[in-house]
Short mmCIF file of N, CA and C in Angstrom, two decimals:
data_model
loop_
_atom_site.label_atom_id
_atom_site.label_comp_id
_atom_site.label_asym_id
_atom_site.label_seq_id
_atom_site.Cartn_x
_atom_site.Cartn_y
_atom_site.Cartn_z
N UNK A 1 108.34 28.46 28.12
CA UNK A 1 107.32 27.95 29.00
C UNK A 1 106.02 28.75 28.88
N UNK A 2 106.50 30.21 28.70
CA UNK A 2 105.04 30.90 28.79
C UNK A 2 104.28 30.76 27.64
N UNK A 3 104.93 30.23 26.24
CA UNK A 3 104.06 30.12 25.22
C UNK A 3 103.05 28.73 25.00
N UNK A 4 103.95 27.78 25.93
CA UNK A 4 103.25 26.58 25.95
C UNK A 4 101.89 26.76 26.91
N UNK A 5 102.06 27.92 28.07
CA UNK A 5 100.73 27.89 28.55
C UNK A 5 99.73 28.81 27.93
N UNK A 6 100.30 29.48 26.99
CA UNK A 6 99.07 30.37 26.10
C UNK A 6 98.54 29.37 25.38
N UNK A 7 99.58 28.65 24.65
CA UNK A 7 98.51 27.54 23.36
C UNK A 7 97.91 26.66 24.12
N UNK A 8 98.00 26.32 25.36
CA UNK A 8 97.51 25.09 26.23
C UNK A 8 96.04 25.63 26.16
N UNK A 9 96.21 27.39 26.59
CA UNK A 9 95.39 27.77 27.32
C UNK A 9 94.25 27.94 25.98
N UNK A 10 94.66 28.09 24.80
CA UNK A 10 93.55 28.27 23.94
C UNK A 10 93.24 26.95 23.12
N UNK A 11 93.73 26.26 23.32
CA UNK A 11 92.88 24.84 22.99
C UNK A 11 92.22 24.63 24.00
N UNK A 12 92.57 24.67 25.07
CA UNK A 12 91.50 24.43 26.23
C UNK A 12 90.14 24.94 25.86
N UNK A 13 89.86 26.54 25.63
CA UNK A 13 89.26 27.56 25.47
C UNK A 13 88.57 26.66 23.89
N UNK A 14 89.29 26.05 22.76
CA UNK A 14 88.37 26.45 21.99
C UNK A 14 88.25 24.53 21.76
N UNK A 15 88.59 24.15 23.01
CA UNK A 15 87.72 22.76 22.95
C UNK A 15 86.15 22.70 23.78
N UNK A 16 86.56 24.03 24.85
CA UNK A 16 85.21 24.49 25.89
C UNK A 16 84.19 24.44 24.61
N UNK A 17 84.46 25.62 23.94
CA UNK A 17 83.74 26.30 22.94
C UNK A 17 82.55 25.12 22.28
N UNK A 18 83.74 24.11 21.70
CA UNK A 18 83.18 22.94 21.34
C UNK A 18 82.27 22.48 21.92
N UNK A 19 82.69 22.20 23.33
CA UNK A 19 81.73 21.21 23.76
C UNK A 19 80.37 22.16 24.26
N UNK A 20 80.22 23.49 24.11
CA UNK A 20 79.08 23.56 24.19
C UNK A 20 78.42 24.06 22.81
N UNK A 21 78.64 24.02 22.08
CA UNK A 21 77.68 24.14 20.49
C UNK A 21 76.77 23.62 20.46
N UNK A 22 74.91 24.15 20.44
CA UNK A 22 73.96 23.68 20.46
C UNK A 22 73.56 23.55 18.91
N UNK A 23 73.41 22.80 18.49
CA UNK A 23 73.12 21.92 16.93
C UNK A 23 71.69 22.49 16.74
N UNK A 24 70.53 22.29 18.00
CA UNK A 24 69.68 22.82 17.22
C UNK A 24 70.13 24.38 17.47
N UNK A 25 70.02 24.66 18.14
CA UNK A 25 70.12 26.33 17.89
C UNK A 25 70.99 26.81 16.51
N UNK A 26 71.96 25.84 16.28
CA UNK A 26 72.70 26.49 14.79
C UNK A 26 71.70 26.77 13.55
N UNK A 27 70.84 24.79 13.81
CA UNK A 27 70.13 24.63 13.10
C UNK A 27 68.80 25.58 12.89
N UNK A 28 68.25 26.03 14.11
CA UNK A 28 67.38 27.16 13.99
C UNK A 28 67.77 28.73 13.53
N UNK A 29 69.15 28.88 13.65
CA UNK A 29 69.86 30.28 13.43
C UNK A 29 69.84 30.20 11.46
N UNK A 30 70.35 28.96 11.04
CA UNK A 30 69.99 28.60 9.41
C UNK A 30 68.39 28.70 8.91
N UNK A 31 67.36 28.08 9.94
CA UNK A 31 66.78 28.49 9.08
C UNK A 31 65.95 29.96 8.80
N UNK A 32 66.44 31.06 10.02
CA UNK A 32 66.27 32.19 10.16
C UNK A 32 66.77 32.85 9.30
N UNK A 33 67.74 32.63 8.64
CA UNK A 33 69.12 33.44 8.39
C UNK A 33 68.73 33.75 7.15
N UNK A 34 67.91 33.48 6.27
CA UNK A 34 67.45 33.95 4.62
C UNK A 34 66.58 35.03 5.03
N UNK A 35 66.12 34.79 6.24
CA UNK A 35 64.79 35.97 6.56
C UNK A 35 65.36 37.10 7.31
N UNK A 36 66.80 37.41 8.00
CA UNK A 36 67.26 37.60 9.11
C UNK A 36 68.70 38.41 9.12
N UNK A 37 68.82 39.32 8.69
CA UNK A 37 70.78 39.42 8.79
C UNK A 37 71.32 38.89 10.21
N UNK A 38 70.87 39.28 11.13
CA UNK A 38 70.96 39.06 12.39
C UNK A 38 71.15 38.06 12.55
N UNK A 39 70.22 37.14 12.40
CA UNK A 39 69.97 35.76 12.40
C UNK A 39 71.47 34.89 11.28
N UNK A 40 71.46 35.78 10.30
CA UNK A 40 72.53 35.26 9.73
C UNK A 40 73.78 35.12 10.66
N UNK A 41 74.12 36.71 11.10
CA UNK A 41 75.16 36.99 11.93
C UNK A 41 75.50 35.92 12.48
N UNK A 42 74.40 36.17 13.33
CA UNK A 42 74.67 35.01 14.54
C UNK A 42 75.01 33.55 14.18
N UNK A 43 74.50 33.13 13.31
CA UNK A 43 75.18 31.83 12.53
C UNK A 43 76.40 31.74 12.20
N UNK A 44 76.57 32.71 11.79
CA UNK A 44 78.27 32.88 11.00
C UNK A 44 79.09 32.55 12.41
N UNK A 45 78.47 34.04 13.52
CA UNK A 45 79.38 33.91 14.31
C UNK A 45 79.58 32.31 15.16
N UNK A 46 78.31 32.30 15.28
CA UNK A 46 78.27 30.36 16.39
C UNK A 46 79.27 29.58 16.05
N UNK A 47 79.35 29.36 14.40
CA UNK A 47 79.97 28.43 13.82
C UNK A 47 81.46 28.42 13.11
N UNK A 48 82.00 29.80 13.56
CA UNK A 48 82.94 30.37 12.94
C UNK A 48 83.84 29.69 13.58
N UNK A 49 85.04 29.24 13.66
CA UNK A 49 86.73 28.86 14.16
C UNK A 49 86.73 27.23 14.41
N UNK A 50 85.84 26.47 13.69
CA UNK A 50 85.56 25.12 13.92
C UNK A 50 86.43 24.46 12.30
N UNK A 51 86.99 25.03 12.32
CA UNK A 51 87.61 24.42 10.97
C UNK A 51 88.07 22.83 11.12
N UNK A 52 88.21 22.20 11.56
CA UNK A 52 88.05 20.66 12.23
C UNK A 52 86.93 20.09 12.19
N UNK A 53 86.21 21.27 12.23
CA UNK A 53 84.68 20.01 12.59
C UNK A 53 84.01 20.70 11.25
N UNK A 54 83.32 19.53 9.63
CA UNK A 54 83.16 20.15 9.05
C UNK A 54 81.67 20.43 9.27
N UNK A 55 81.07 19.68 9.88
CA UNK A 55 79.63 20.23 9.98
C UNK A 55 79.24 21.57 10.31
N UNK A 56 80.15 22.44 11.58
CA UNK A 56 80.27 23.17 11.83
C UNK A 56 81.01 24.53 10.43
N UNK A 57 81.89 24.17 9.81
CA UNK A 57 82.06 24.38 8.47
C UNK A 57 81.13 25.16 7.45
N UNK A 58 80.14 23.63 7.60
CA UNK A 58 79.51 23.73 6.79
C UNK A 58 78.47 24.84 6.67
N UNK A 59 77.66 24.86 8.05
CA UNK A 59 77.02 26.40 8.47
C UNK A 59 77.51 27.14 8.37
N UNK A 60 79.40 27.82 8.63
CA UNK A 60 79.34 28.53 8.72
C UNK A 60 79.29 29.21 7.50
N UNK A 61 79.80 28.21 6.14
CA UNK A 61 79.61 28.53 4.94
C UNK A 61 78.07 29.19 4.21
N UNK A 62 77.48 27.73 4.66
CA UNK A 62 76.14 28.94 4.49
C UNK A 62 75.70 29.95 4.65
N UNK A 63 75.94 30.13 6.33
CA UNK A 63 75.70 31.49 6.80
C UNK A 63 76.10 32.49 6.04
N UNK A 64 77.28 32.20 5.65
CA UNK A 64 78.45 32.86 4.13
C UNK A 64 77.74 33.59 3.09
N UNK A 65 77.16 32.20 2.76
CA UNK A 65 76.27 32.32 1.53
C UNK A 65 74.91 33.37 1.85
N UNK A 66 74.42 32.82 2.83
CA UNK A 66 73.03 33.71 2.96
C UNK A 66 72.96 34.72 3.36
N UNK A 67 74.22 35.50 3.41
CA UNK A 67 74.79 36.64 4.50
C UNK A 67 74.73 37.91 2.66
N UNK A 68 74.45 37.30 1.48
CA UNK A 68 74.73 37.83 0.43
C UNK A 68 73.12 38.25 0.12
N UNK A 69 72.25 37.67 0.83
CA UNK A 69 70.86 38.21 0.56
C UNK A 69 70.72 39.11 1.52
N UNK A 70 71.50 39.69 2.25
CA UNK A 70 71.35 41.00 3.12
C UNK A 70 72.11 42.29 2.63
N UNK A 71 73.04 42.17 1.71
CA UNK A 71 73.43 43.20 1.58
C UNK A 71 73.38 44.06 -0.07
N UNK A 72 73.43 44.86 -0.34
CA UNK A 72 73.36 45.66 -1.63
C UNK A 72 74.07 45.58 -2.73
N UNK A 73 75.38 45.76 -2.35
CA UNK A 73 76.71 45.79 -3.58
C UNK A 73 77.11 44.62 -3.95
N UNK A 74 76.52 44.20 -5.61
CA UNK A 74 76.90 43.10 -6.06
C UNK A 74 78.05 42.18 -5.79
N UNK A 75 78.91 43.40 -5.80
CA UNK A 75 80.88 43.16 -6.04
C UNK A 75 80.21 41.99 -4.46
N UNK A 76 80.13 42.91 -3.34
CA UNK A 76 79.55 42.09 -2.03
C UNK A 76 79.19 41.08 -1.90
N UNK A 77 78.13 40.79 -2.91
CA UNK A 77 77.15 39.72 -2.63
C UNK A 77 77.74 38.87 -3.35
N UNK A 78 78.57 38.62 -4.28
CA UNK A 78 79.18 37.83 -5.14
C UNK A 78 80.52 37.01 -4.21
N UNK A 79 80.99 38.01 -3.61
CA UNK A 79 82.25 37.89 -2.53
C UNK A 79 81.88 36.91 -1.62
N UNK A 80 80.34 37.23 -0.89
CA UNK A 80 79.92 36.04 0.09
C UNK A 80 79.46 34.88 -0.34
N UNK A 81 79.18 34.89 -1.65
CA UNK A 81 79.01 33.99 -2.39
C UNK A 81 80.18 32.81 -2.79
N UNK A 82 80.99 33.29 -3.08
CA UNK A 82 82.50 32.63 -3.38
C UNK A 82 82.87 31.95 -2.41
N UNK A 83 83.21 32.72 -1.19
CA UNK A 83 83.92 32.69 0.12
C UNK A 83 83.06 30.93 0.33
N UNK A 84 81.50 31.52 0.58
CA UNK A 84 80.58 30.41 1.51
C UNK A 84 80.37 28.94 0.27
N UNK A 85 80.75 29.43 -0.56
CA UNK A 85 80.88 27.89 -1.89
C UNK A 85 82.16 27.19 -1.55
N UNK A 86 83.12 28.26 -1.43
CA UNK A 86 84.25 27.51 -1.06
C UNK A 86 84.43 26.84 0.06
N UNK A 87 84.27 27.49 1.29
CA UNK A 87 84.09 26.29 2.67
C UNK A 87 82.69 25.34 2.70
N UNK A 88 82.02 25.54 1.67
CA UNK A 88 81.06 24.33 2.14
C UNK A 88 81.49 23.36 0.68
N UNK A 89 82.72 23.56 0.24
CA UNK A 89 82.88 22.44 -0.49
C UNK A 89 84.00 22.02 -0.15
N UNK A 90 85.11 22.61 1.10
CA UNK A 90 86.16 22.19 1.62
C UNK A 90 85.76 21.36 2.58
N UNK A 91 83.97 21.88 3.31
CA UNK A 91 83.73 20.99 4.18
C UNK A 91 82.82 19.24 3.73
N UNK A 92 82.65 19.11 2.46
CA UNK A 92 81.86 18.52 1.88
C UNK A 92 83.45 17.51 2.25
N UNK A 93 84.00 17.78 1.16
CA UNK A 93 85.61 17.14 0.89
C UNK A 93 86.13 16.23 1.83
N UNK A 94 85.55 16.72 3.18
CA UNK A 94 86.41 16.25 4.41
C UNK A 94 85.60 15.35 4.31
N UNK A 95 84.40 15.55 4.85
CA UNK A 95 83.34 14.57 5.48
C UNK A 95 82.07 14.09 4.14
N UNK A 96 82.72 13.54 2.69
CA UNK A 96 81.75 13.44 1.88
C UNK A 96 80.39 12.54 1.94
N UNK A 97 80.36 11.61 3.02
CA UNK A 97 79.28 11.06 3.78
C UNK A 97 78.43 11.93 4.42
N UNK A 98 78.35 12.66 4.79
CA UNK A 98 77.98 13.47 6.57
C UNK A 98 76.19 13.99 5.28
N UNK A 99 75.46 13.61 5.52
CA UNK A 99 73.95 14.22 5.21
C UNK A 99 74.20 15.19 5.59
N UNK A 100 74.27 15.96 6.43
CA UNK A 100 73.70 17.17 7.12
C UNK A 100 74.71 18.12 6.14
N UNK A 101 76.00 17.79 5.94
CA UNK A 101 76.44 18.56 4.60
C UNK A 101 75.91 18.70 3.69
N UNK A 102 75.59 17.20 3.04
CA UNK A 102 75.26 17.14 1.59
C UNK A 102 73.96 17.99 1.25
N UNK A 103 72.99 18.07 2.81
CA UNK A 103 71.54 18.84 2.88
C UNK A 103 72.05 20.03 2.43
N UNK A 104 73.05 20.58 3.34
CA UNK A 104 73.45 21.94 3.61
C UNK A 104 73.41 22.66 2.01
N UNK A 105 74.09 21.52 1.03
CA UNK A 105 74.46 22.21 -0.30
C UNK A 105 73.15 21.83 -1.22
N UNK A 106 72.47 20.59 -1.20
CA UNK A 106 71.42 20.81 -1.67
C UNK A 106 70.28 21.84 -1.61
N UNK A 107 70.23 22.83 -0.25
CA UNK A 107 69.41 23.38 -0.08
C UNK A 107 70.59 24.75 -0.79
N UNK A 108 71.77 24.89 -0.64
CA UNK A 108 71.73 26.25 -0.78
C UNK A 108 71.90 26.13 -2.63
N UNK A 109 72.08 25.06 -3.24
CA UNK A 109 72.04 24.70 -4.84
C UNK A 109 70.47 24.72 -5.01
N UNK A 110 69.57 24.34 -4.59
CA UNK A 110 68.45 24.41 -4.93
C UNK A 110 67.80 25.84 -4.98
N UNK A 111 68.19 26.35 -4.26
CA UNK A 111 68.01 27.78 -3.99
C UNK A 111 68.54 29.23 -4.66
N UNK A 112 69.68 28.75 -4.92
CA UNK A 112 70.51 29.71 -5.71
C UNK A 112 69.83 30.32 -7.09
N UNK A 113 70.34 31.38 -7.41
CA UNK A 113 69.77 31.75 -8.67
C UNK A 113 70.60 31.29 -9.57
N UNK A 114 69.50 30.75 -10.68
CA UNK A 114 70.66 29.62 -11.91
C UNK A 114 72.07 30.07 -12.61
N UNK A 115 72.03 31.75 -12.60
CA UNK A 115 73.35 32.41 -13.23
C UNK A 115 74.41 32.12 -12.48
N UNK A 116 74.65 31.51 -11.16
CA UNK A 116 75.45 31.80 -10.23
C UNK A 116 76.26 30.18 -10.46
N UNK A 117 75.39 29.24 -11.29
CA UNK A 117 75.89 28.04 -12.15
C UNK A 117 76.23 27.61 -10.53
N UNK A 118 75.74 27.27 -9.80
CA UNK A 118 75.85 26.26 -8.18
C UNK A 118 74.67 25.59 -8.11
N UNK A 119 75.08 24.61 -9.35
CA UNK A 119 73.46 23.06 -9.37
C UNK A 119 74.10 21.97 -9.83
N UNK A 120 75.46 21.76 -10.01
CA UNK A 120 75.99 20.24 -10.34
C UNK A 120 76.36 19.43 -9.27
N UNK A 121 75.60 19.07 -7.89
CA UNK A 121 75.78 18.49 -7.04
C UNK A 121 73.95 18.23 -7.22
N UNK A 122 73.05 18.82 -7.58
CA UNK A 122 71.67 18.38 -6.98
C UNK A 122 71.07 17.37 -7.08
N UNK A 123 71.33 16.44 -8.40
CA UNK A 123 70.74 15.30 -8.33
C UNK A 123 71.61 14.29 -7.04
N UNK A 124 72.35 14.30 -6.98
CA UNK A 124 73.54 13.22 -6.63
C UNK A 124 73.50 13.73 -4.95
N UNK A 125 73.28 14.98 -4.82
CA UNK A 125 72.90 15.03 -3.14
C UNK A 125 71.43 14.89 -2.87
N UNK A 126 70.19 14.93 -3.30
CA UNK A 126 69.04 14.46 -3.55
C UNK A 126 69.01 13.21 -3.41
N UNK A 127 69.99 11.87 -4.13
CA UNK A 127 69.77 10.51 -4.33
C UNK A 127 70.56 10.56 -2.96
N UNK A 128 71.61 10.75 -2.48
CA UNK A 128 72.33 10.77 -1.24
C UNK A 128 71.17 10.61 -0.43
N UNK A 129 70.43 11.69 -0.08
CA UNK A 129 70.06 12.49 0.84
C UNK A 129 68.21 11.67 1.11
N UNK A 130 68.28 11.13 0.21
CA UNK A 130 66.86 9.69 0.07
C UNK A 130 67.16 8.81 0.67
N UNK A 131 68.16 7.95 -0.04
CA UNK A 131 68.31 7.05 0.37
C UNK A 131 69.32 6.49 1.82
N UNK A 132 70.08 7.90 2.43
CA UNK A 132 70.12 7.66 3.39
C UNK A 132 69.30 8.38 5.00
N UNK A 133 68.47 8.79 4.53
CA UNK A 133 67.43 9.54 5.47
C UNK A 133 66.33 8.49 6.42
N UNK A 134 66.64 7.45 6.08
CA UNK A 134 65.96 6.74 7.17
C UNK A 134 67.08 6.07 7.87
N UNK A 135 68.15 6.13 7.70
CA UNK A 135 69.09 5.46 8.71
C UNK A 135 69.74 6.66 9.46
N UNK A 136 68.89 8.12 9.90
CA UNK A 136 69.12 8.97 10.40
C UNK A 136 69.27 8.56 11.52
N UNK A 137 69.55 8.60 13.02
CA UNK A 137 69.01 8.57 14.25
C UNK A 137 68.79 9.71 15.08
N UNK A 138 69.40 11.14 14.81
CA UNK A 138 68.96 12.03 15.47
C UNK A 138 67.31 12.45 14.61
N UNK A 139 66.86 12.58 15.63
CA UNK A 139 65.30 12.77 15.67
C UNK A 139 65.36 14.69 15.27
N UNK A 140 66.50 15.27 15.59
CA UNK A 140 66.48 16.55 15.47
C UNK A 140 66.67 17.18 14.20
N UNK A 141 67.71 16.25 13.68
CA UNK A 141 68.07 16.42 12.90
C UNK A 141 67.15 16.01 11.58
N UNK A 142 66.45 15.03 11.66
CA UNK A 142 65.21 14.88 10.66
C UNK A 142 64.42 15.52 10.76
N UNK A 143 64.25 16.11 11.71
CA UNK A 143 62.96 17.23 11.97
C UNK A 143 63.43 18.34 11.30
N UNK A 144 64.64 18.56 11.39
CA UNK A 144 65.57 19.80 10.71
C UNK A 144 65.29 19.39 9.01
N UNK A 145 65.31 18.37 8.63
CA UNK A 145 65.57 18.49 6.95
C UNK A 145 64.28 18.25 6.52
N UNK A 146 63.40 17.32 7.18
CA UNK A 146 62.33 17.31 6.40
C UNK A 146 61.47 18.30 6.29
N UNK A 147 61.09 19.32 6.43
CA UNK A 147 60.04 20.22 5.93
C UNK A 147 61.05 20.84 4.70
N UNK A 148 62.13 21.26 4.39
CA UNK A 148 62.89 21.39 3.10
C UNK A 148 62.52 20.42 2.23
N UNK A 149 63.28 19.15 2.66
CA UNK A 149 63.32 18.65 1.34
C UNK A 149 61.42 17.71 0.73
N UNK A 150 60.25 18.09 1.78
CA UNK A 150 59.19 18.21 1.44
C UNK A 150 58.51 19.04 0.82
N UNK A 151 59.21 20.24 0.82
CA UNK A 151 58.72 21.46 -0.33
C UNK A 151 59.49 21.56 -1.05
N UNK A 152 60.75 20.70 -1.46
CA UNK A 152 61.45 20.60 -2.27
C UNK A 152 60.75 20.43 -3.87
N UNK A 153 60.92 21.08 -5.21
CA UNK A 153 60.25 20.56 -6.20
C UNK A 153 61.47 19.64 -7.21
N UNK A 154 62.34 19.15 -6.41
CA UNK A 154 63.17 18.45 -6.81
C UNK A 154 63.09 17.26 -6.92
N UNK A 155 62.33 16.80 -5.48
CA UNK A 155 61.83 15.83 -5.26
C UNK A 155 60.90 15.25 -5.61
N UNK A 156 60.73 14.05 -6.57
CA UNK A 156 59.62 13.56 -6.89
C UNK A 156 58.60 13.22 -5.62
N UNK A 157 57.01 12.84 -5.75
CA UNK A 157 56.86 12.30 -4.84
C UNK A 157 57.23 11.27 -4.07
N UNK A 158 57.22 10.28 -5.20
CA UNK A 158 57.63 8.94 -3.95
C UNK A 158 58.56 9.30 -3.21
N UNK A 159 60.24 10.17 -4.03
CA UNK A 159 60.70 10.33 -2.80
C UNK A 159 60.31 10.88 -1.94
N UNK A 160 59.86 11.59 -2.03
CA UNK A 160 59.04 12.21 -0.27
C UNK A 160 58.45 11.39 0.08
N UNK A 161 57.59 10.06 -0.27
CA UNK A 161 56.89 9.12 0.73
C UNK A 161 58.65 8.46 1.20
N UNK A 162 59.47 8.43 0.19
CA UNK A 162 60.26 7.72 0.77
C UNK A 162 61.01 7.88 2.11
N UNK A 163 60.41 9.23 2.88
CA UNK A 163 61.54 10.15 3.76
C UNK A 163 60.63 9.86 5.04
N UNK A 164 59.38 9.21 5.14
CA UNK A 164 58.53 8.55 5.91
C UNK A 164 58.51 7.33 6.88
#
C-alpha cells in the first residue's frame, strides 16, 4: 500500500510540474543559452524529466547541446554534444511533425561547426519549416522562430517573404 502512495504521489508531483511549464520562458531561456551558461542551466534544468513530452525533450537536448559552448575540455564539449544530438533526435522520432522540433534542429544544424558532420536534416527541416509556418497558430511561437529563420542564410529570400 505504501508504495502505491509514493508512485501516486510522484505522478501527481510530476504531472503538477507539467502543468505549469511556461513555453515562453523555455523559449526565452534557449535563446539566452548560447550567450549564457546560466541561462543554459536553467534550460536544461526547466525541461529536464519530461521524457513524454518531446517538445520539452527537445530543449532539453539543446540546452545539451549549447551547454558545450560553456565549457573548456573538448573530451566535455564533445560529450554534450552527443548526449543533446541524441535526445533531440529521440525527440524528433516521436513527434516527426511537431515544427518547434524540426526548428529546434535546424537551428542547432545550422549552427554547428561543419566537423561535427550535424547538417543532413537542413534542407528537409527548412522545406518543413516554410511550408508549414503559416498554419502556425500560436502567435508565440512564431514570434519565437521568426527572427532565426530571418537571419537564416539558408533561407532563400522568397522563403522569408514566404514566412509573412
Amino acid at each position: 500500500m505504501t508504495n502505491w502512495i509514493i508512485i501516486f504521489s510522484l505522478c501527481a508531483l510530476t504531472s503538477f510540474k507539467i502543468g505549469r511549464i511556461d513555453m515562453n520562458e523555455v523559449r526565452n531561456l534557449y535563446h539566452l543559452a548560447a550567450g549564457s551558461e546560466n541561462c543554459c542551466q536553467k534550460l536544461i534544468d526547466i525541461s529536464t524529466g519530461f521524457n513524454t513530452n518531446p517538445v520539452l525533450l527537445g530543449y532539453e537536448a539543446s540546452g545539451t547541446m549549447l551547454m558545450a559552448k560553456h565549457v573548456f575540455n573538448p573530451f566535455t564539449k564533445m560529450t554534450y554534444f552527443k548526449k543533446g544530438k541524441e535526445m533531440l533526435e529521440k525527440a524528433i522520432a516521436t513527434d516527426n511533425n511537431n515544427i518547434e522540433l524540426r526548428f529546434l534542429r535546424f537551428a542547432a544544424q545550422t549552427n554547428m561547426p561543419s566537423f561535427l558532420g550535424y547538417s543532413n536534416h537542413i534542407e528537409s527541416d527548412k522545406n518543413f519549416i516554410v511550408s508549414s509556418f503559416p498554419r502556425i497558430k500560436d502567435e508565440n511561437l512564431k514570434s519565437f522562430m521568426l527572427p532565426v529563420l530571418m537571419q537564416s542564410k539558408y533561407l532563400t529570400s522568397k522563403e522569408k517573404q514566404q514566412l509573412y
